[in-house]
Every structure is written in C-alpha cells, then in structure tokens.
CSV table of C-alpha atoms in Angstrom, one decimal:
chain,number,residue,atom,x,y,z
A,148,UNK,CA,-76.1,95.7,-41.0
A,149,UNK,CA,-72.8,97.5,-40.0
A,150,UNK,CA,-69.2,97.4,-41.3
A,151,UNK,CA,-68.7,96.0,-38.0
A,152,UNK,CA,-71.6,93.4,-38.1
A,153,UNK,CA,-70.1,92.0,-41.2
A,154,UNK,CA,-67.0,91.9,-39.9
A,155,UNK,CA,-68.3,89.9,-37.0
A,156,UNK,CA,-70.1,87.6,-39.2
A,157,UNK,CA,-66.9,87.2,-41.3
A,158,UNK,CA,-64.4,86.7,-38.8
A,159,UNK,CA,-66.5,84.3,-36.0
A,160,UNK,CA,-63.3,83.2,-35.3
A,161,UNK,CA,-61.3,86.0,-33.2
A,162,UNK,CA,-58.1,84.5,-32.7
A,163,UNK,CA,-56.1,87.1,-35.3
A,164,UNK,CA,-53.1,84.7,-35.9
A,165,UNK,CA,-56.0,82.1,-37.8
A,166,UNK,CA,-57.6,84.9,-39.9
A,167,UNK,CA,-55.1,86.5,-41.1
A,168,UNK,CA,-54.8,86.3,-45.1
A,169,UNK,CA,-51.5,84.6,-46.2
A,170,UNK,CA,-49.8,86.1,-50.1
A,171,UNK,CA,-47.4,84.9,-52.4
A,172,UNK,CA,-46.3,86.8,-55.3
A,173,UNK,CA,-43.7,84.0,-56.6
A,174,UNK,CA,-46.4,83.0,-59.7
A,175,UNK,CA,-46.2,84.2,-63.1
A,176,UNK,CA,-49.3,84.9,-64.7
A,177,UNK,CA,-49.6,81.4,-66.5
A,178,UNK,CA,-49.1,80.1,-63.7
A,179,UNK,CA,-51.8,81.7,-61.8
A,180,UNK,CA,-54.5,81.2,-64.3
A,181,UNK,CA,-53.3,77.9,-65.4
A,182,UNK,CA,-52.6,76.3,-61.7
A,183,UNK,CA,-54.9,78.1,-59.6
A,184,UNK,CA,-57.9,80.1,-61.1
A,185,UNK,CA,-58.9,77.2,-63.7
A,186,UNK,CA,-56.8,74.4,-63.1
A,187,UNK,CA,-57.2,71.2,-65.3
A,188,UNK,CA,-61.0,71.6,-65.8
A,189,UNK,CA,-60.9,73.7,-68.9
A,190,UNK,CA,-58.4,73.8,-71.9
A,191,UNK,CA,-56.8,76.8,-72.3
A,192,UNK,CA,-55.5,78.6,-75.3
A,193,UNK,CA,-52.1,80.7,-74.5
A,194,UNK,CA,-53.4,83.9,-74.9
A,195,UNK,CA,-52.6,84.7,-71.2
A,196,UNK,CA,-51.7,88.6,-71.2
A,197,UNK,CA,-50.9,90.4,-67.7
A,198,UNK,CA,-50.9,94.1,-67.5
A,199,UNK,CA,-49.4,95.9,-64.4
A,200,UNK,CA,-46.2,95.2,-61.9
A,201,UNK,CA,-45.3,91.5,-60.3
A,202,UNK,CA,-46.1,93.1,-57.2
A,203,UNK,CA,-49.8,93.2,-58.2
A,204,UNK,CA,-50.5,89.7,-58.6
A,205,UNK,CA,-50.0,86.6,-56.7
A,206,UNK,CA,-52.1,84.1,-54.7
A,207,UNK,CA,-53.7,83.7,-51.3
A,208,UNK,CA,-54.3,81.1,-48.3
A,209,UNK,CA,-55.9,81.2,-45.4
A,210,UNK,CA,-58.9,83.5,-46.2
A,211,UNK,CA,-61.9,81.1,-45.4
A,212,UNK,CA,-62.2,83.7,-42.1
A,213,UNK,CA,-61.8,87.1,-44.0
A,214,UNK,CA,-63.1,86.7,-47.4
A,215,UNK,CA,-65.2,83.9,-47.5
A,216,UNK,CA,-63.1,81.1,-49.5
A,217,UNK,CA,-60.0,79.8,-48.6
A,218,UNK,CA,-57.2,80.5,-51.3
A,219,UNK,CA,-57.0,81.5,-55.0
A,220,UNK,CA,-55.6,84.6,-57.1
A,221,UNK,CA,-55.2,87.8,-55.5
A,222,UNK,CA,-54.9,91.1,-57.7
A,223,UNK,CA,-54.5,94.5,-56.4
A,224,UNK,CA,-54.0,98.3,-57.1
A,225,UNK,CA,-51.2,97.9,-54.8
A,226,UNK,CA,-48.5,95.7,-53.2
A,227,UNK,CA,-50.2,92.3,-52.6
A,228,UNK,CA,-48.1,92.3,-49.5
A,229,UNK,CA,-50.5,95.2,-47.8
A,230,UNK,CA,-53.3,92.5,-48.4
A,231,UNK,CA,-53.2,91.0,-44.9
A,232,UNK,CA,-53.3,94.3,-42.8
A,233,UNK,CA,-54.0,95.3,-40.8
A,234,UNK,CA,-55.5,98.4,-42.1
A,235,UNK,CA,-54.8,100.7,-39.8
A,236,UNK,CA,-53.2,103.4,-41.6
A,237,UNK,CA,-54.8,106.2,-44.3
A,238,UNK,CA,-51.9,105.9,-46.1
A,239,UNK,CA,-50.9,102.0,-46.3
A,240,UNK,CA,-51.5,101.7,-50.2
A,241,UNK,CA,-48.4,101.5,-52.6
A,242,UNK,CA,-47.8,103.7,-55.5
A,243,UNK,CA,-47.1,101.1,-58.5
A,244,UNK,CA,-45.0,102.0,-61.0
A,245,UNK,CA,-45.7,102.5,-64.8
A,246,UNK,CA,-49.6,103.6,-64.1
A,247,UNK,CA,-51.3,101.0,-66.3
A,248,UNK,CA,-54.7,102.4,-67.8
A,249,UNK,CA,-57.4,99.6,-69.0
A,250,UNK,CA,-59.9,100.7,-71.7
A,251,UNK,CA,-62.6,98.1,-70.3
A,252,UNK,CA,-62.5,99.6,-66.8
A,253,UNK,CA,-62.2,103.2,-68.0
A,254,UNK,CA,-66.1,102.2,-69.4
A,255,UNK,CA,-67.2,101.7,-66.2
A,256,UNK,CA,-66.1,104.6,-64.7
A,257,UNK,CA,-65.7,108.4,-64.9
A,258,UNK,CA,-62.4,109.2,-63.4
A,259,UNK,CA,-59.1,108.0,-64.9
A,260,UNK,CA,-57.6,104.4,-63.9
A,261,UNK,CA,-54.4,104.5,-62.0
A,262,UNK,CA,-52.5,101.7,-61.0
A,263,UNK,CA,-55.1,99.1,-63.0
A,264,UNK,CA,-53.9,95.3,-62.8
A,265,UNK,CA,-55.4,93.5,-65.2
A,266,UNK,CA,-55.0,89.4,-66.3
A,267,UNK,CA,-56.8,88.4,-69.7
A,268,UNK,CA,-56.6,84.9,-70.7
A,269,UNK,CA,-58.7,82.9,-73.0
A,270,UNK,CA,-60.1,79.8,-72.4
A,271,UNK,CA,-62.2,76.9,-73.8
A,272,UNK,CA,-65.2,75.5,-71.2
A,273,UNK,CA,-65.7,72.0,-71.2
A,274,UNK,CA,-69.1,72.2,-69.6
A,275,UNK,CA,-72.2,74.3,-70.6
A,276,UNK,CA,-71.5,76.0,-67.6
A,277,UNK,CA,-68.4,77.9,-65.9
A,278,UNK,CA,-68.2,79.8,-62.4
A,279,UNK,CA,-65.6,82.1,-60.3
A,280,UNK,CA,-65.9,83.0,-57.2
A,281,UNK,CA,-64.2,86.5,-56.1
A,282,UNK,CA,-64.1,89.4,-53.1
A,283,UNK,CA,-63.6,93.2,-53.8
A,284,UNK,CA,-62.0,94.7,-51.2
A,285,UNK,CA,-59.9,97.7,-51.0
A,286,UNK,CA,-57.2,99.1,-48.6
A,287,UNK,CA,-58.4,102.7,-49.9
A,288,UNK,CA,-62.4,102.5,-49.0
A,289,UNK,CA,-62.7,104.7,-46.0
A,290,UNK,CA,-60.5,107.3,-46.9
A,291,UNK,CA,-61.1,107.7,-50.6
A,292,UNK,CA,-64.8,106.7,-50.9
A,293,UNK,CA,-66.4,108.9,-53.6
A,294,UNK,CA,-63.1,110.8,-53.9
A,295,UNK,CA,-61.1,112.0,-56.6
A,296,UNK,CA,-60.0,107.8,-56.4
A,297,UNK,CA,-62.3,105.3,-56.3
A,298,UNK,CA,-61.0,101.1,-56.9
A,299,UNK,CA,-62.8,99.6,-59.1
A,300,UNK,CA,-63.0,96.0,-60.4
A,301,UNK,CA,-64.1,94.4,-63.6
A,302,UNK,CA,-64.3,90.6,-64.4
A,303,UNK,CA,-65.1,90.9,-68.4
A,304,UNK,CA,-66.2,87.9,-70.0
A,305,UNK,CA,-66.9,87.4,-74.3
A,306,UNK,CA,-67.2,85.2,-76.9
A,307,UNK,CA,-70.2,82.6,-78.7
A,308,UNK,CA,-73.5,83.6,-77.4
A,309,UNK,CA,-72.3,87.4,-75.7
A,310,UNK,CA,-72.8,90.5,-77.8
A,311,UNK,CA,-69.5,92.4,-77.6
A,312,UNK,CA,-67.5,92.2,-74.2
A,313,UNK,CA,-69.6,91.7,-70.8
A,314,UNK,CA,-69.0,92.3,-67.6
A,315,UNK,CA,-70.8,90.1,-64.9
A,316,UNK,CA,-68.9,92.1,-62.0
A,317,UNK,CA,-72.1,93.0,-60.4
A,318,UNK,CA,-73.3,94.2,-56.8
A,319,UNK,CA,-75.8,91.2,-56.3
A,320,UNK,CA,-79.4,93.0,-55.2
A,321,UNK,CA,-78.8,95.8,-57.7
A,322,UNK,CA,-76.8,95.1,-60.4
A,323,UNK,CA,-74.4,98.2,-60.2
A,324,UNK,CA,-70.9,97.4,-61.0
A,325,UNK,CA,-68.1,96.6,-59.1
C-alpha cells in the first residue's frame, strides 16, 4: 500500500473543509489528562508533570477523517497550530524554545532529543484493564526520514506487575518502537 493509498483510505471523504484537524492549546496539563485523556473513569493521583512549551500541547477535534478518532490530546515537537496543514512546506516545523531532553526517549533512540514534549501523570485503574488509543504522525517525515532528526514517540507505562518502566509504543506487525 502507498502513502497515497492510505491517505485515500483515511480521508474517503474529500471535501478538505470536513477533514481538516481542529487544535486548541487553551488546556493546562491537568486539565488535559484529567478532562480529556482519562476523564472520570480512573482516580488519579496529582502527580501530573508536563515538560516542554504550552505551545506543545493541547487538544484536537475533528480528526475521525485524518487520524482515525475524532478528538483527544495532541502533543508535538512543534507548534500544535502546524497540526492541521497542510504540509506543504520542508520547512513548516517550529523551533521550540528551551530544548527539553527526556531520559526515557533518549533509550529508544541513538541521536539526541530536541524539542521532546513529554506529560507524566499517575493514575489509579479501576478496572483490570486500561486502553489509549493514539496516531504518530510528524510534520518532518519526508524530509528528515533517517536524517540527523528523526521524531520519535514513547507512551511509558510502570507500576505493580511491570518490571522497571515499559513502553507499549509499538509498530503493530513488528514490535519496533515508535
């Protein structure tokens, strides 16, 4: 399957003003991880930590067409705001301020982490059983791939039953990381 397949498959709907992803960065991070990503299903402790600039982080609407699922948290490398497109440019992406660099993602890869944004939280399931669904996407792929920058993602989970920290970021097929 081609990139443009996909995107076909993705976007059946070609009426651009209906598939284009909505953002809002007007959420602090207890506020996204409280309100959106878990809501009232699971009791959270208040160890909510966000690393990186406001600018990162926010939520999304209106992405049923592009990313598969209709709204949630949206975290990027970059201004949040270059998240809709269209990508039409080499050089859209934002340089963030204050270079964050995350110890869990530097294990994953071999180049230095620029520009990481990063939200840890701790929580408390109420069920045997807990889910998340997410997209990886990046503004950067076609012009960086296997560069001196590559994006990388991480979704780190630990605690009773996990030996050290895990991360279930996975390619599904292979099991590479994200």
């Amino acid at each position: 399957m081609t990139i443009s397949d996909l995107d076909a498959k993705l976007k059946p709907n070609n009426n651009l003003a209906e598939a284009v992803i909505q953002v809002n960065n007007n959420l602090n991070a207890e506020d996204l991880i409280k309100g959106v990503l878990i809501g009232n299903e699971c009791t959270l402790d208040m160890n909510i930590q966000k690393h990186g600039e406001d600018i990162q982080f926010g939520t999304f609407s209106n992405g049923l067409a592009s990313v598969g699922f209709d709204s949630g948290v949206i975290i990027s490398t970059g201004h949040i705001n270059n998240a809709p497109g269209p990508n039409n440019s080499g050089g859209k992406g934002t340089n963030v301020p204050g270079d964050y660099q995350d110890n869990d993602l530097a294990q994953i890869v071999t180049e230095d982490t620029h520009d990481a944004a990063v939200i840890e939280f701790d929580f408390t399931p109420v069920t045997d059983q807990i889910s998340f669904e997410y997209v990886f996407a990046s503004e950067e792929y076609c012009e960086f791939v296997n560069d001196d920058y590559n994006d990388v993602f991480g979704f780190f989970i630990s605690g009773p039953g996990i030996n050290g920290t895990l991360n279930i970021a996975r390619i599904p097929g292979s099991g590479e990381v994200v």
